[in-house]
Structure formats: C-alpha cells, structure tokens
mmCIF file of C-alpha atoms and ligand atoms in Angstrom:
data_model
loop_
_atom_site.group_PDB
_atom_site.id
_atom_site.type_symbol
_atom_site.label_atom_id
_atom_site.label_comp_id
_atom_site.label_asym_id
_atom_site.label_seq_id
_atom_site.Cartn_x
_atom_site.Cartn_y
_atom_site.Cartn_z
ATOM 1 C CA MET A 1 -89.599 135.116 -27.664
ATOM 2 C CA LYS A 2 -91.417 131.939 -28.614
ATOM 3 C CA PRO A 3 -89.234 129.266 -30.227
ATOM 4 C CA VAL A 4 -89.267 128.062 -33.827
ATOM 5 C CA ILE A 5 -89.599 124.297 -33.880
ATOM 6 C CA ALA A 6 -89.137 121.542 -36.449
ATOM 7 C CA ILE A 7 -90.443 117.985 -36.375
ATOM 8 C CA VAL A 8 -88.301 115.621 -38.424
ATOM 9 C CA GLY A 9 -90.250 112.493 -39.323
ATOM 10 C CA ALA A 10 -93.519 114.417 -39.100
ATOM 11 C CA THR A 11 -95.451 111.895 -41.202
ATOM 12 C CA GLY A 12 -94.461 108.981 -38.958
ATOM 13 C CA ALA A 13 -96.116 107.221 -36.031
ATOM 14 C CA VAL A 14 -94.235 109.331 -33.472
ATOM 15 C CA GLY A 15 -93.914 112.508 -35.555
ATOM 16 C CA SER A 16 -97.649 112.887 -36.038
ATOM 17 C CA GLU A 17 -98.224 112.561 -32.276
ATOM 18 C CA PHE A 18 -95.924 115.527 -31.594
ATOM 19 C CA LEU A 19 -98.612 117.870 -32.890
ATOM 20 C CA LEU A 20 -101.207 116.529 -30.446
ATOM 21 C CA VAL A 21 -98.693 116.658 -27.601
ATOM 22 C CA LEU A 22 -97.683 120.260 -28.359
ATOM 23 C CA LYS A 23 -101.366 121.184 -28.339
ATOM 24 C CA LYS A 24 -102.206 119.340 -25.130
ATOM 25 C CA MET A 25 -99.159 120.685 -23.297
ATOM 26 C CA GLY A 26 -99.913 124.204 -24.518
ATOM 27 C CA PHE A 27 -96.348 124.503 -25.793
ATOM 28 C CA GLU A 28 -96.234 127.799 -27.640
ATOM 29 C CA PHE A 29 -94.087 128.315 -30.723
ATOM 30 C CA GLU A 30 -93.410 131.067 -33.219
ATOM 31 C CA GLN A 31 -93.233 128.781 -36.252
ATOM 32 C CA LEU A 32 -93.578 125.080 -36.892
ATOM 33 C CA HIS A 33 -91.838 123.144 -39.683
ATOM 34 C CA LEU A 34 -92.813 119.607 -40.643
ATOM 35 C CA ILE A 35 -89.940 117.677 -42.189
ATOM 36 C CA ALA A 36 -89.728 114.245 -43.808
ATOM 37 C CA SER A 37 -88.078 112.627 -46.826
ATOM 38 C CA LYS A 38 -88.505 113.346 -50.529
ATOM 39 C CA ARG A 39 -91.326 110.786 -50.528
ATOM 40 C CA SER A 40 -93.617 113.052 -48.515
ATOM 41 C CA ALA A 41 -92.265 116.461 -49.529
ATOM 42 C CA GLY A 42 -95.047 118.741 -50.770
ATOM 43 C CA LYS A 43 -97.837 116.805 -49.050
ATOM 44 C CA VAL A 44 -100.139 118.990 -47.004
ATOM 45 C CA LEU A 45 -100.816 117.627 -43.532
ATOM 46 C CA LYS A 46 -103.996 118.623 -41.742
ATOM 47 C CA THR A 47 -102.943 119.222 -38.148
ATOM 48 C CA VAL A 48 -104.452 120.609 -34.969
ATOM 49 C CA PHE A 49 -102.560 123.833 -35.780
ATOM 50 C CA GLY A 50 -103.860 124.066 -39.369
ATOM 51 C CA ASP A 51 -102.500 122.867 -42.716
ATOM 52 C CA TYR A 52 -98.736 122.486 -43.128
ATOM 53 C CA GLU A 53 -96.727 121.466 -46.172
ATOM 54 C CA VAL A 54 -94.105 118.793 -45.558
ATOM 55 C CA VAL A 55 -90.553 119.827 -46.439
ATOM 56 C CA ASP A 56 -87.793 117.503 -47.670
ATOM 57 C CA ILE A 57 -85.000 117.421 -45.087
ATOM 58 C CA GLU A 58 -82.442 117.873 -47.881
ATOM 59 C CA GLN A 59 -83.985 121.272 -48.660
ATOM 60 C CA PHE A 60 -84.349 122.456 -45.074
ATOM 61 C CA ASP A 61 -82.223 125.016 -43.241
ATOM 62 C CA PHE A 62 -82.174 124.496 -39.455
ATOM 63 C CA SER A 63 -80.492 127.820 -38.670
ATOM 64 C CA GLN A 64 -83.737 129.524 -37.567
ATOM 65 C CA VAL A 65 -84.885 126.539 -35.498
ATOM 66 C CA LYS A 66 -84.523 126.464 -31.708
ATOM 67 C CA TYR A 67 -85.813 122.906 -31.093
ATOM 68 C CA ALA A 68 -85.571 120.148 -33.706
ATOM 69 C CA PHE A 69 -87.405 116.979 -32.669
ATOM 70 C CA PHE A 70 -85.968 114.049 -34.633
ATOM 71 C CA SER A 71 -88.043 110.852 -35.122
ATOM 72 C CA ALA A 72 -87.042 109.598 -38.533
ATOM 73 C CA GLY A 73 -84.869 106.617 -37.623
ATOM 74 C CA GLY A 74 -81.273 106.219 -36.543
ATOM 75 C CA ASN A 75 -79.693 106.714 -39.965
ATOM 76 C CA VAL A 76 -81.427 110.033 -40.519
ATOM 77 C CA SER A 77 -80.394 111.205 -37.048
ATOM 78 C CA ARG A 78 -76.784 110.105 -37.535
ATOM 79 C CA GLU A 79 -76.587 112.108 -40.743
ATOM 80 C CA TRP A 80 -78.741 115.148 -39.964
ATOM 81 C CA ALA A 81 -78.799 115.723 -36.198
ATOM 82 C CA PRO A 82 -75.145 116.899 -36.050
ATOM 83 C CA LYS A 83 -75.773 119.173 -39.050
ATOM 84 C CA ALA A 84 -78.905 120.666 -37.445
ATOM 85 C CA ALA A 85 -77.016 121.194 -34.185
ATOM 86 C CA ALA A 86 -74.121 122.831 -36.053
ATOM 87 C CA GLN A 87 -76.637 125.197 -37.655
ATOM 88 C CA GLY A 88 -77.768 126.233 -34.165
ATOM 89 C CA ALA A 89 -80.757 124.037 -33.303
ATOM 90 C CA ILE A 90 -81.081 122.098 -30.056
ATOM 91 C CA VAL A 91 -81.756 118.570 -31.289
ATOM 92 C CA ILE A 92 -83.966 116.303 -29.176
ATOM 93 C CA ASP A 93 -83.498 112.890 -30.748
ATOM 94 C CA ASN A 94 -85.934 110.005 -30.376
ATOM 95 C CA THR A 95 -83.699 107.386 -31.955
ATOM 96 C CA SER A 96 -81.067 105.181 -30.357
ATOM 97 C CA ALA A 97 -78.295 106.781 -32.448
ATOM 98 C CA PHE A 98 -76.586 108.796 -29.694
ATOM 99 C CA ARG A 99 -78.138 107.595 -26.437
ATOM 100 C CA MET A 100 -75.120 105.778 -25.067
ATOM 101 C CA GLN A 101 -72.544 108.396 -26.034
ATOM 102 C CA ASP A 102 -70.956 109.839 -22.879
ATOM 103 C CA THR A 103 -71.270 113.426 -24.082
ATOM 104 C CA VAL A 104 -74.975 113.126 -24.915
ATOM 105 C CA PRO A 105 -77.441 113.502 -22.036
ATOM 106 C CA LEU A 106 -80.236 110.922 -21.929
ATOM 107 C CA ILE A 107 -83.059 112.768 -20.281
ATOM 108 C CA ILE A 108 -86.330 112.016 -18.533
ATOM 109 C CA PRO A 109 -87.163 115.479 -17.178
ATOM 110 C CA GLU A 110 -88.896 114.198 -14.039
ATOM 111 C CA ILE A 111 -85.770 112.217 -13.116
ATOM 112 C CA ASN A 112 -82.481 113.600 -14.421
ATOM 113 C CA ARG A 113 -83.046 117.111 -15.740
ATOM 114 C CA SER A 114 -79.692 118.038 -14.158
ATOM 115 C CA ALA A 115 -77.809 115.848 -16.678
ATOM 116 C CA TYR A 116 -78.472 118.601 -19.215
ATOM 117 C CA THR A 117 -75.655 121.114 -19.084
ATOM 118 C CA GLY A 118 -76.126 123.058 -22.302
ATOM 119 C CA GLN A 119 -75.510 120.369 -24.948
ATOM 120 C CA LYS A 120 -76.888 120.909 -28.465
ATOM 121 C CA LEU A 121 -77.845 117.246 -28.802
ATOM 122 C CA ILE A 122 -80.102 115.494 -26.287
ATOM 123 C CA SER A 123 -81.361 111.924 -26.518
ATOM 124 C CA ASN A 124 -84.817 110.768 -25.590
ATOM 125 C CA PRO A 125 -84.626 107.278 -24.049
ATOM 126 C CA ASN A 126 -86.155 104.114 -25.496
ATOM 127 C CA CYS A 127 -89.945 103.872 -25.092
ATOM 128 C CA SER A 128 -90.064 100.875 -22.714
ATOM 129 C CA THR A 129 -87.139 102.251 -20.750
ATOM 130 C CA ILE A 130 -88.914 105.544 -20.107
ATOM 131 C CA GLN A 131 -92.029 104.005 -18.563
ATOM 132 C CA LEU A 132 -89.994 101.479 -16.558
ATOM 133 C CA VAL A 133 -87.598 104.103 -15.201
ATOM 134 C CA ARG A 134 -90.423 106.538 -14.446
ATOM 135 C CA ALA A 135 -91.775 103.875 -12.062
ATOM 136 C CA LEU A 136 -88.368 102.740 -10.791
ATOM 137 C CA ALA A 137 -86.922 106.138 -9.916
ATOM 138 C CA PRO A 138 -89.179 106.985 -6.937
ATOM 139 C CA ILE A 139 -88.618 103.477 -5.512
ATOM 140 C CA HIS A 140 -84.893 103.782 -6.077
ATOM 141 C CA GLU A 141 -84.775 107.116 -4.280
ATOM 142 C CA ARG A 142 -86.631 105.753 -1.249
ATOM 143 C CA PHE A 143 -85.398 102.138 -1.035
ATOM 144 C CA GLY A 144 -82.318 101.801 -3.284
ATOM 145 C CA VAL A 145 -83.041 99.493 -6.229
ATOM 146 C CA ARG A 146 -80.313 96.921 -6.807
ATOM 147 C CA LYS A 147 -81.942 94.459 -9.223
ATOM 148 C CA VAL A 148 -84.536 94.737 -11.987
ATOM 149 C CA ILE A 149 -85.853 91.868 -14.111
ATOM 150 C CA ALA A 150 -88.289 93.172 -16.707
ATOM 151 C CA SER A 151 -90.468 91.610 -19.386
ATOM 152 C CA THR A 152 -91.995 93.970 -21.899
ATOM 153 C CA TYR A 153 -95.171 93.516 -23.937
ATOM 154 C CA GLN A 154 -94.720 96.048 -26.709
ATOM 155 C CA ALA A 155 -97.300 97.409 -29.140
ATOM 156 C CA VAL A 156 -96.792 97.275 -32.901
ATOM 157 C CA SER A 157 -96.797 101.088 -33.178
ATOM 158 C CA GLY A 158 -93.381 100.862 -31.539
ATOM 159 C CA ALA A 159 -92.260 99.668 -34.981
ATOM 160 C CA GLY A 160 -93.773 102.771 -36.605
ATOM 161 C CA ASN A 161 -96.408 102.951 -39.324
ATOM 162 C CA GLU A 162 -95.043 99.722 -40.832
ATOM 163 C CA GLY A 163 -95.743 97.947 -37.571
ATOM 164 C CA VAL A 164 -99.316 99.222 -37.446
ATOM 165 C CA ASN A 165 -99.891 98.243 -41.080
ATOM 166 C CA GLY A 166 -98.248 94.879 -40.405
ATOM 167 C CA LEU A 167 -100.750 94.030 -37.657
ATOM 168 C CA HIS A 168 -103.701 95.160 -39.799
ATOM 169 C CA ALA A 169 -102.482 92.930 -42.640
ATOM 170 C CA SER A 170 -101.800 90.011 -40.329
ATOM 171 C CA LEU A 171 -105.275 90.207 -38.781
ATOM 172 C CA VAL A 172 -106.727 89.809 -42.284
ATOM 173 C CA ASP A 173 -104.283 87.100 -43.353
ATOM 174 C CA SER A 174 -102.840 85.624 -40.173
ATOM 175 C CA GLU A 175 -100.503 83.142 -41.889
ATOM 176 C CA GLY A 176 -99.161 85.468 -44.567
ATOM 177 C CA ALA A 177 -99.028 88.916 -42.996
ATOM 178 C CA GLY A 178 -97.172 90.196 -45.955
ATOM 179 C CA ASP A 179 -93.601 90.824 -46.932
ATOM 180 C CA SER A 180 -93.920 94.422 -45.804
ATOM 181 C CA SER A 181 -94.345 93.430 -42.138
ATOM 182 C CA PRO A 182 -91.369 94.505 -40.031
ATOM 183 C CA PHE A 183 -91.821 91.450 -37.764
ATOM 184 C CA SER A 184 -89.983 88.159 -38.106
ATOM 185 C CA ARG A 185 -93.194 86.112 -37.589
ATOM 186 C CA PRO A 186 -96.904 86.751 -38.246
ATOM 187 C CA ILE A 187 -97.982 89.095 -35.459
ATOM 188 C CA ALA A 188 -101.750 88.441 -35.320
ATOM 189 C CA HIS A 189 -102.731 85.939 -32.590
ATOM 190 C CA ASN A 190 -99.064 85.649 -31.678
ATOM 191 C CA VAL A 191 -96.311 87.018 -29.435
ATOM 192 C CA ILE A 192 -92.796 87.508 -30.787
ATOM 193 C CA PRO A 193 -89.803 87.538 -28.419
ATOM 194 C CA GLN A 194 -87.696 89.626 -30.770
ATOM 195 C CA ILE A 195 -87.571 93.410 -30.986
ATOM 196 C CA ASP A 196 -84.713 94.850 -33.016
ATOM 197 C CA ARG A 197 -81.701 92.705 -33.982
ATOM 198 C CA PHE A 198 -80.017 89.924 -32.025
ATOM 199 C CA MET A 199 -76.679 90.671 -30.365
ATOM 200 C CA ASP A 200 -73.797 88.197 -29.984
ATOM 201 C CA ASN A 201 -74.840 87.502 -26.363
ATOM 202 C CA GLY A 202 -78.325 86.284 -27.393
ATOM 203 C CA PHE A 203 -80.130 89.368 -26.144
ATOM 204 C CA THR A 204 -81.824 91.697 -28.611
ATOM 205 C CA PHE A 205 -80.707 95.292 -29.070
ATOM 206 C CA GLU A 206 -84.039 96.429 -27.563
ATOM 207 C CA GLU A 207 -83.276 94.417 -24.409
ATOM 208 C CA GLU A 208 -79.814 95.939 -24.224
ATOM 209 C CA LYS A 209 -81.328 99.421 -24.526
ATOM 210 C CA VAL A 210 -83.408 98.755 -21.419
ATOM 211 C CA ARG A 211 -80.324 97.514 -19.538
ATOM 212 C CA PHE A 212 -77.857 100.262 -20.455
ATOM 213 C CA GLU A 213 -80.228 103.222 -20.694
ATOM 214 C CA THR A 214 -81.747 102.485 -17.273
ATOM 215 C CA ARG A 215 -78.274 102.523 -15.732
ATOM 216 C CA LYS A 216 -77.345 105.754 -17.502
ATOM 217 C CA ILE A 217 -80.531 107.644 -16.562
ATOM 218 C CA LEU A 218 -80.350 106.585 -12.914
ATOM 219 C CA ASN A 219 -76.578 107.107 -12.884
ATOM 220 C CA GLU A 220 -76.106 103.596 -11.509
ATOM 221 C CA PRO A 221 -73.600 101.889 -13.824
ATOM 222 C CA ASP A 222 -73.557 98.688 -11.757
ATOM 223 C CA MET A 223 -77.294 98.203 -11.254
ATOM 224 C CA PHE A 224 -78.445 94.688 -12.259
ATOM 225 C CA VAL A 225 -80.994 95.286 -15.028
ATOM 226 C CA THR A 226 -82.127 92.601 -17.447
ATOM 227 C CA CYS A 227 -85.017 92.309 -19.852
ATOM 228 C CA THR A 228 -86.970 90.125 -22.253
ATOM 229 C CA ALA A 229 -88.670 92.337 -24.843
ATOM 230 C CA VAL A 230 -91.715 90.902 -26.606
ATOM 231 C CA ARG A 231 -93.834 92.269 -29.452
ATOM 232 C CA VAL A 232 -97.556 91.666 -28.923
ATOM 233 C CA PRO A 233 -100.559 92.192 -31.219
ATOM 234 C CA VAL A 234 -101.626 95.445 -29.570
ATOM 235 C CA PHE A 235 -101.755 98.612 -31.650
ATOM 236 C CA ARG A 236 -100.798 101.102 -29.006
ATOM 237 C CA GLY A 237 -99.457 101.067 -25.445
ATOM 238 C CA HIS A 238 -96.517 99.157 -24.006
ATOM 239 C CA SER A 239 -96.758 97.089 -20.805
ATOM 240 C CA VAL A 240 -93.881 96.027 -18.561
ATOM 241 C CA ALA A 241 -93.870 93.390 -15.817
ATOM 242 C CA ALA A 242 -90.976 94.284 -13.537
ATOM 243 C CA TYR A 243 -89.459 92.370 -10.630
ATOM 244 C CA ILE A 244 -87.449 94.680 -8.392
ATOM 245 C CA GLU A 245 -85.163 94.082 -5.430
ATOM 246 C CA THR A 246 -84.138 96.856 -3.092
ATOM 247 C CA ASP A 247 -81.343 97.378 -0.566
ATOM 248 C CA LYS A 248 -83.569 98.776 2.162
ATOM 249 C CA ALA A 249 -86.467 96.900 3.768
ATOM 250 C CA LEU A 250 -89.636 97.350 1.757
ATOM 251 C CA ASP A 251 -92.779 98.928 3.091
ATOM 252 C CA MET A 252 -95.507 98.457 0.490
ATOM 253 C CA GLY A 253 -97.514 101.434 1.725
ATOM 254 C CA ALA A 254 -94.445 103.617 1.322
ATOM 255 C CA VAL A 255 -93.790 102.148 -2.155
ATOM 256 C CA LYS A 256 -97.273 103.191 -3.268
ATOM 257 C CA ALA A 257 -96.917 106.574 -1.622
ATOM 258 C CA ALA A 258 -93.582 107.131 -3.389
ATOM 259 C CA LEU A 259 -95.185 106.347 -6.758
ATOM 260 C CA VAL A 260 -98.258 108.553 -6.384
ATOM 261 C CA GLY A 261 -97.993 111.887 -8.172
ATOM 262 C CA GLN A 262 -95.059 112.713 -10.471
ATOM 263 C CA GLY A 263 -97.209 111.760 -13.443
ATOM 264 C CA ILE A 264 -97.798 108.239 -12.131
ATOM 265 C CA LYS A 265 -101.295 106.883 -11.610
ATOM 266 C CA VAL A 266 -101.298 104.062 -9.075
ATOM 267 C CA ALA A 267 -103.969 101.333 -8.973
ATOM 268 C CA GLN A 268 -104.480 100.771 -5.267
ATOM 269 C CA ASN A 269 -106.432 97.512 -5.693
ATOM 270 C CA PRO A 270 -105.168 94.465 -7.624
ATOM 271 C CA GLU A 271 -108.283 94.270 -9.808
ATOM 272 C CA ASP A 272 -107.863 97.881 -10.985
ATOM 273 C CA PHE A 273 -104.784 97.016 -13.098
ATOM 274 C CA PRO A 274 -104.197 99.204 -16.182
ATOM 275 C CA THR A 275 -104.208 97.818 -19.744
ATOM 276 C CA PRO A 276 -103.058 99.346 -23.048
ATOM 277 C CA ARG A 277 -106.611 99.824 -24.340
ATOM 278 C CA THR A 278 -107.334 102.638 -21.908
ATOM 279 C CA ILE A 279 -104.166 104.708 -21.982
ATOM 280 C CA ALA A 280 -103.854 106.020 -25.563
ATOM 281 C CA ASN A 281 -103.104 109.751 -25.766
ATOM 282 C CA LYS A 282 -102.421 109.916 -22.033
ATOM 283 C CA GLU A 283 -99.266 111.460 -20.610
ATOM 284 C CA ASP A 284 -99.276 109.510 -17.350
ATOM 285 C CA VAL A 285 -97.565 106.251 -16.471
ATOM 286 C CA TYR A 286 -100.008 103.696 -15.029
ATOM 287 C CA VAL A 287 -98.828 101.268 -12.356
ATOM 288 C CA GLY A 288 -100.792 98.345 -10.938
ATOM 289 C CA ARG A 289 -100.394 94.803 -9.544
ATOM 290 C CA ILE A 290 -98.027 96.172 -6.890
ATOM 291 C CA ARG A 291 -97.149 93.213 -4.708
ATOM 292 C CA ARG A 292 -94.444 91.910 -2.471
ATOM 293 C CA GLU A 293 -92.514 88.837 -3.663
ATOM 294 C CA PRO A 294 -93.085 86.275 -0.896
ATOM 295 C CA ASP A 295 -89.858 84.350 -1.518
ATOM 296 C CA ALA A 296 -87.399 87.250 -1.495
ATOM 297 C CA ARG A 297 -86.323 89.517 1.334
ATOM 298 C CA ASN A 298 -86.810 92.857 -0.439
ATOM 299 C CA GLY A 299 -88.550 91.930 -3.687
ATOM 300 C CA LEU A 300 -91.638 93.392 -5.308
ATOM 301 C CA TRP A 301 -93.492 93.287 -8.595
ATOM 302 C CA LEU A 302 -95.003 96.078 -10.684
ATOM 303 C CA TRP A 303 -97.147 96.157 -13.815
ATOM 304 C CA VAL A 304 -96.413 99.361 -15.734
ATOM 305 C CA VAL A 305 -98.434 100.559 -18.738
ATOM 306 C CA ALA A 306 -97.989 103.718 -20.831
ATOM 307 C CA ASP A 307 -98.589 105.129 -24.284
ATOM 308 C CA ASN A 308 -95.395 104.376 -26.208
ATOM 309 C CA LEU A 309 -96.039 107.209 -28.665
ATOM 310 C CA TRP A 310 -96.590 109.785 -25.929
ATOM 311 C CA VAL A 311 -94.839 108.835 -22.670
ATOM 312 C CA GLY A 312 -92.270 106.772 -24.571
ATOM 313 C CA ALA A 313 -91.564 109.366 -27.236
ATOM 314 C CA ALA A 314 -93.302 112.667 -28.060
ATOM 315 C CA TRP A 315 -94.421 113.693 -24.566
ATOM 316 C CA ASN A 316 -91.000 113.114 -23.033
ATOM 317 C CA ALA A 317 -89.314 115.009 -25.884
ATOM 318 C CA VAL A 318 -91.575 118.056 -25.623
ATOM 319 C CA ARG A 319 -91.224 117.979 -21.824
ATOM 320 C CA ILE A 320 -87.474 118.296 -22.328
ATOM 321 C CA ALA A 321 -87.967 121.394 -24.508
ATOM 322 C CA ARG A 322 -90.422 122.832 -21.999
ATOM 323 C CA GLU A 323 -87.853 122.419 -19.227
ATOM 324 C CA LEU A 324 -85.264 124.239 -21.312
ATOM 325 C CA GLU A 325 -87.737 127.076 -21.951
ATOM 326 C CA ARG A 326 -88.241 127.695 -18.206
HETATM 327 N N1 NAP B 1 -92.879 104.255 -32.431
HETATM 328 C C1 NAP B 1 -92.473 104.378 -31.176
HETATM 329 O O1 NAP B 1 -93.170 103.994 -30.201
HETATM 330 C C2 NAP B 1 -91.142 105.003 -30.892
HETATM 331 C C3 NAP B 1 -90.851 105.366 -29.586
HETATM 332 C C4 NAP B 1 -89.620 105.949 -29.305
HETATM 333 C C5 NAP B 1 -88.727 106.153 -30.337
HETATM 334 N N2 NAP B 1 -89.026 105.798 -31.611
HETATM 335 C C6 NAP B 1 -88.040 106.048 -32.671
HETATM 336 O O2 NAP B 1 -88.474 107.137 -33.477
HETATM 337 C C7 NAP B 1 -88.055 106.930 -34.831
HETATM 338 C C8 NAP B 1 -89.263 107.028 -35.753
HETATM 339 O O3 NAP B 1 -90.186 106.059 -35.390
HETATM 340 P P1 NAP B 1 -91.665 105.973 -35.966
HETATM 341 O O4 NAP B 1 -92.254 104.853 -35.206
HETATM 342 O O5 NAP B 1 -92.359 107.281 -35.971
HETATM 343 O O6 NAP B 1 -91.365 105.515 -37.499
HETATM 344 P P2 NAP B 1 -92.254 105.652 -38.805
HETATM 345 O O7 NAP B 1 -93.703 105.608 -38.505
HETATM 346 O O8 NAP B 1 -91.701 104.645 -39.746
HETATM 347 O O9 NAP B 1 -91.918 107.117 -39.379
HETATM 348 C C9 NAP B 1 -90.672 107.426 -39.942
HETATM 349 C C10 NAP B 1 -90.624 108.908 -40.298
HETATM 350 O O10 NAP B 1 -89.310 109.218 -40.744
HETATM 351 C C11 NAP B 1 -89.367 109.835 -42.013
HETATM 352 N N3 NAP B 1 -88.191 109.472 -42.790
HETATM 353 C C12 NAP B 1 -87.798 108.243 -43.186
HETATM 354 N N4 NAP B 1 -86.663 108.311 -43.907
HETATM 355 C C13 NAP B 1 -86.332 109.622 -43.962
HETATM 356 C C14 NAP B 1 -85.263 110.340 -44.577
HETATM 357 N N5 NAP B 1 -84.302 109.730 -45.281
HETATM 358 N N6 NAP B 1 -85.229 111.677 -44.438
HETATM 359 C C15 NAP B 1 -86.183 112.326 -43.733
HETATM 360 N N7 NAP B 1 -87.232 111.706 -43.142
HETATM 361 C C16 NAP B 1 -87.297 110.365 -43.247
HETATM 362 C C17 NAP B 1 -90.632 109.305 -42.644
HETATM 363 O O11 NAP B 1 -91.026 110.216 -43.645
HETATM 364 P P3 NAP B 1 -91.626 109.800 -45.097
HETATM 365 O O12 NAP B 1 -93.109 110.040 -44.985
HETATM 366 O O13 NAP B 1 -90.998 110.786 -46.009
HETATM 367 O O14 NAP B 1 -91.258 108.397 -45.375
HETATM 368 C C18 NAP B 1 -91.554 109.319 -41.435
HETATM 369 O O15 NAP B 1 -92.037 110.619 -41.201
HETATM 370 C C19 NAP B 1 -87.353 105.565 -34.840
HETATM 371 O O16 NAP B 1 -85.967 105.758 -34.740
HETATM 372 C C20 NAP B 1 -87.879 104.881 -33.617
HETATM 373 O O17 NAP B 1 -86.976 103.942 -33.092
HETATM 374 C C21 NAP B 1 -90.220 105.247 -31.919
#
C-alpha cells in the first residue's frame, strides 16, 4: 500500500521543495497533507500534484500518516514531532532539534542507512554537513580520514524565506537591508562569518553542527573536524572548501575514482569547478578543485557544491523514506 505523507512547514523554503523532490524521485503516495501554522491555514497551494489546502498543525491528526517530513523550525519539531510519532507517524526531521540525541539516528542513506533500526524519529543532518560528508565518506572508506578543516559559503535560502527576502531587500538598499533580515549585517555585497548563534567557545552553532554531526554520521567520535561557516550573498546552493588529511598514503587517481558515482559528479579538470549558479534543483553533489596539499604528507583539498534545499534537506529526507519503503 502506498504511504500517506505529511509535509510540516509546507509553505517554507524547504517545505515547498519537497513537492518537486517527490515528483522527480517518483515517490508514490496515497495521500498528501500540507501543514503549516495558523498564518497559512486555509491557503491553497498550487503544486505539481494539484491544488492543496494548507492545514494548521494544531488541527491536524497524524494517526493516518506514515511519513511526516518536518521543516518548520526546531521549536515546532520539539513540540510536535514526538506527538506525531506517538500517533504512529515516522517523523523525518530537518531541524537540529534531535540530531545529537543518542537514540535518534542521523541518516544520509548513501552512507549510514544501517543506523536506522526501527526508530519513529529520524533526523536529517545539517545542510552543509550532508554535502561535506557525502564527499568525505568515500575517501574515508578508502584512505581513512583523520582531519577535516572546512570553510562553508552558504546561500541565504539556508535561512529560509526570510533569508531570501533579506537578500532581495539588501540588494535594493545595501546599507539598510531592513529589520526583517535574519542576518546580523547587510548581506548584499558582503560575507558574514556568522550562521546561527555564537557558543561560549567562539564557534557558531552551525560550525558545531558540522563538527559533531560529521562524527556521528561517520561513527568516528574522535575525528578532528572543524569549520568556519560563512553566509554569502547567493540565493541558492552551498559551497564548502575542505582540507582533508588521511591515515593512508593518498593516490589522487584513486581519490577521484572513489568519488565518482554514488550521486557525486566529479570535475576532472581544475577549470571545470562547480558553482552554485548551476546546481539548483539537482540531487547530485558536485566536487571540483581536487588537489594534493604540497606541504602535508597525506593532505588534499576539495571544493564541494550542492543545492542546500535539495541535497541538504528535501532530497535527503525523501531518500530516507524511500529506503524505508524498500
Ligand atoms: N533552508 C535550508 O537550506 C535548510 C536546510 C536544512 C534544514 N533546514 C531546517 O528546516 C527548517 C525550516 O527551514 P526553512 O528554510 O524552510 O524555513 P522557512 O522558509 O522560514 O519556513 C518555515 C515553515 O515553517 C512553518 N511554521 C513556522 N512556525 C510554525 C508553527 N508554529 N507551526 C507550524 N508551522 C510553522 C511556516 O509556515 P507559515 O507559512 O504558517 O508561517 C513555514 O512553512 C529549519 O529548522 C531549518 O533549520 C533548512
């Protein structure tokens, strides 16, 4: 029997992409429910599956739902995901609310499908973490990664519809950029080395997500992983520059060969590097600028680009459900 599915946060930057992803993946369902807050309840959304009325989460009963995809922020997930799971749904949560809980699997299907052992609540990793780990995992398997130093260049859509509107406003008024902007500085013609809140250690919460989620997904609690996460005036598509050191001697031909396939598109020549402008609505991870670090024994660099709304969110979440349907 085909599953009944619900998208919580359906009017949002990620939620609206779920519909396109379901269509492209050919994920079949019996019924689809689009859920948001009171603000959007009653609105009719025109989707690739036809017109759907948005339902207020407070009025919704999850007991008929098999998969509930949550993308409505951490507070909504903390309150509603356990209730939806108690009513019988399998919750696939895009927020950071439960990711680091020991009992909650943090899944990238291509990498650690086996971490799922029947739980009702599954976390989707952070967007930058997913694309980084998708590229790291094949190298780790072949050469044993021991150190990762990453810098991210993250699109404004990573901050949801407010982020997108914030960049539009800032491009018109680059000094003002409006009180409604979610960024701590004007984002147009700028780069902002702050994503999410600052922690006591001087890192941001986004940077800590990359550190701890990478270790959890790869099941390597002692791996050295560090990050500087930067917001850039790009609407869609995150980029990551990653320096990697391995235990085993590197063979760059074998590195490229390990990356090819598995949903990774590898630029063989330096000048063919990927950029965010060309990867919207694509499910692949794009890797370029693959080069050996001349001053380290087993060091290399990667440039990794992917659609934050697909690879970093909706595509990974629907892939999880598809795995569970097999
Ligand atoms: N954007 C990304 O690249 C990305 C990637 C991975 C994970 N995430 C995570 O996914 C979540 C959503 O992100 P987004 O970028 O899609 O945000 P967004 O564009 O701001 O959308 C938020 C969605 O949540 C709904 N919502 C807000 N408050 C609600 C409430 N009290 N009850 C029910 N629904 C509520 C909104 O509905 P209304 O129309 O009713 O306001 C809207 O549909 C965040 O936790 C984010 O960290 C985002």
